[in-house]
Coordinates of C-alpha atoms in Angstrom, one line a residue:
Q1 CA 17.6 -7.6 5.7
V2 CA 15.4 -5.8 4.1
Q3 CA 12.4 -3.4 6.3
L4 CA 9.7 -1.8 5.7
V5 CA 8.0 0.9 8.1
E6 CA 4.7 2.5 7.4
S7 CA 3.3 5.7 9.2
G8 CA 0.4 7.9 8.6
G9 CA -2.2 6.3 9.8
G10 CA -5.2 7.6 12.4
L11 CA -8.5 8.9 13.4
V12 CA -10.5 10.4 10.2
Q13 CA -14.0 11.3 10.0
A14 CA -15.9 10.1 6.4
G15 CA -15.0 12.2 3.4
G16 CA -11.6 13.1 4.7
S17 CA -8.3 12.4 3.9
L18 CA -5.3 10.4 4.6
R19 CA -1.6 9.7 3.8
L20 CA 0.3 6.6 4.4
S21 CA 4.2 6.3 4.1
C22 CA 6.3 3.5 3.5
A23 CA 10.2 4.3 4.2
V24 CA 12.0 0.8 2.9
S25 CA 15.5 0.2 4.1
G26 CA 18.3 -2.1 3.3
G27 CA 17.8 -2.5 -0.2
T28 CA 16.9 -0.2 -3.3
A29 CA 13.3 -0.1 -3.8
S30 CA 13.9 0.4 -7.2
R31 CA 14.3 -3.3 -8.3
Y32 CA 10.9 -3.5 -6.4
V33 CA 6.8 -3.6 -6.5
V34 CA 5.6 -1.8 -3.5
G35 CA 1.8 -3.2 -2.1
W36 CA -0.1 -1.4 -0.3
F37 CA -2.8 -4.4 1.3
R38 CA -5.4 -3.7 4.2
Q39 CA -6.9 -6.0 6.9
A40 CA -10.5 -5.5 8.7
P41 CA -11.3 -7.0 11.6
A42 CA -12.0 -10.8 10.8
K43 CA -11.2 -10.4 7.7
E44 CA -9.0 -11.1 5.0
R45 CA -5.8 -9.0 3.7
E46 CA -7.1 -7.5 1.1
F47 CA -5.6 -6.1 -2.2
V48 CA -5.5 -2.1 -2.0
A49 CA -3.0 -0.9 -4.6
A50 CA 0.8 -1.3 -6.2
I51 CA 3.4 0.4 -7.9
R52 CA 6.7 -0.8 -10.1
W53 CA 9.1 1.6 -9.1
L54 CA 11.3 2.3 -11.4
S55 CA 8.5 2.6 -14.5
D56 CA 5.9 4.2 -12.1
I57 CA 3.3 1.9 -14.0
T58 CA 0.4 1.6 -11.0
Y59 CA -2.4 -0.6 -10.1
Y60 CA -5.6 -0.5 -8.4
D61 CA -8.1 -2.1 -6.5
D62 CA -12.0 -1.4 -7.9
S63 CA -13.1 -0.4 -4.4
V64 CA -10.2 2.3 -4.4
K65 CA -9.8 3.8 -8.2
G66 CA -9.9 7.1 -8.4
R67 CA -9.9 8.0 -4.8
F68 CA -6.8 6.4 -3.8
T69 CA -3.3 7.5 -5.3
I70 CA -0.1 5.1 -4.7
S71 CA 3.3 7.0 -5.6
R72 CA 7.0 6.3 -4.6
D73 CA 9.9 8.9 -3.7
N74 CA 13.2 8.0 -5.2
A75 CA 15.5 9.9 -2.7
K76 CA 13.7 9.1 0.3
N77 CA 13.1 5.5 -0.8
T78 CA 9.2 5.2 0.6
A79 CA 6.4 5.0 -1.2
Y80 CA 2.9 6.9 -0.1
L81 CA -0.7 5.9 -0.3
Q82 CA -2.8 9.3 -0.8
M83 CA -6.1 8.4 0.4
N84 CA -9.3 11.1 0.2
S85 CA -13.1 10.8 0.4
L86 CA -11.9 7.7 2.5
K87 CA -15.3 5.7 4.4
P88 CA -15.9 3.7 6.9
E89 CA -15.5 0.6 5.1
D90 CA -12.2 2.2 4.2
T91 CA -11.4 1.7 7.8
A92 CA -8.2 -1.4 8.3
V93 CA -4.8 -2.0 9.3
Y94 CA -2.9 -0.9 6.3
Y95 CA 0.0 -3.4 5.2
C96 CA 2.9 -1.7 2.7
A97 CA 4.7 -4.5 0.6
L98 CA 7.8 -5.4 -1.2
G99 CA 8.0 -7.7 -4.0
S100 CA 10.3 -7.9 -6.9
A101 CA 8.0 -9.1 -10.0
W102 CA 5.7 -7.3 -11.9
I103 CA 2.6 -10.1 -12.2
R104 CA 0.0 -10.7 -10.2
T105 CA 0.6 -8.0 -7.8
T106 CA -2.9 -8.4 -6.0
E107 CA -1.8 -11.8 -4.5
R108 CA -0.4 -11.4 -0.5
L109 CA 2.2 -14.3 -2.2
R110 CA 4.0 -12.0 -4.5
Y111 CA 5.4 -10.2 -1.8
D112 CA 8.3 -10.9 0.2
Y113 CA 8.8 -7.9 3.1
W114 CA 5.6 -6.3 5.0
G115 CA 5.7 -3.7 6.9
Q116 CA 3.7 -3.7 10.8
G117 CA 1.0 -2.3 9.6
T118 CA -0.8 1.0 10.4
Q119 CA -4.5 2.1 11.9
V120 CA -6.6 3.3 9.5
T121 CA -10.2 4.5 10.7
V122 CA -12.8 6.1 9.4
S123 CA -15.5 7.7 11.0
S124 CA -19.7 8.7 9.6

C-alpha cells in the first residue's frame, strides 16, 4: 500500500521560507510523478508544482514560479517543496500526491495517492 506523509508546514511571516517534505512508502517513487497541491479555506484544491521523478522534469503554476522549487531525493524516496518569498495568499493546507503518468499533471484526477496534508500559514 502506497503511503505519502507530508511534513514541514508551520507559521511564517511574509517574505519567509519553508520546506515541505513528502515521504513515499510502500512503493517506488521513481515510477511516478509527484505533485504538490494546496487548498485554502472555502476554495478548491489547486495545483502548485509537479516533478517527473526519473527525468527530473518540473512544472509550476504561474502563481509560484520563481518562488517555489520542487525536487526529489532518490535515496530517501522523498520529494520536497522549497517555498521562498512566501505571501499571505500562500496560506493553505498543502498536499502531495502520486500519479503514474506525466500528462495533465495540473489535474487532481491524474493522481492516485494523496497525503494527509500539512498546514502552511503566512502572516502579513
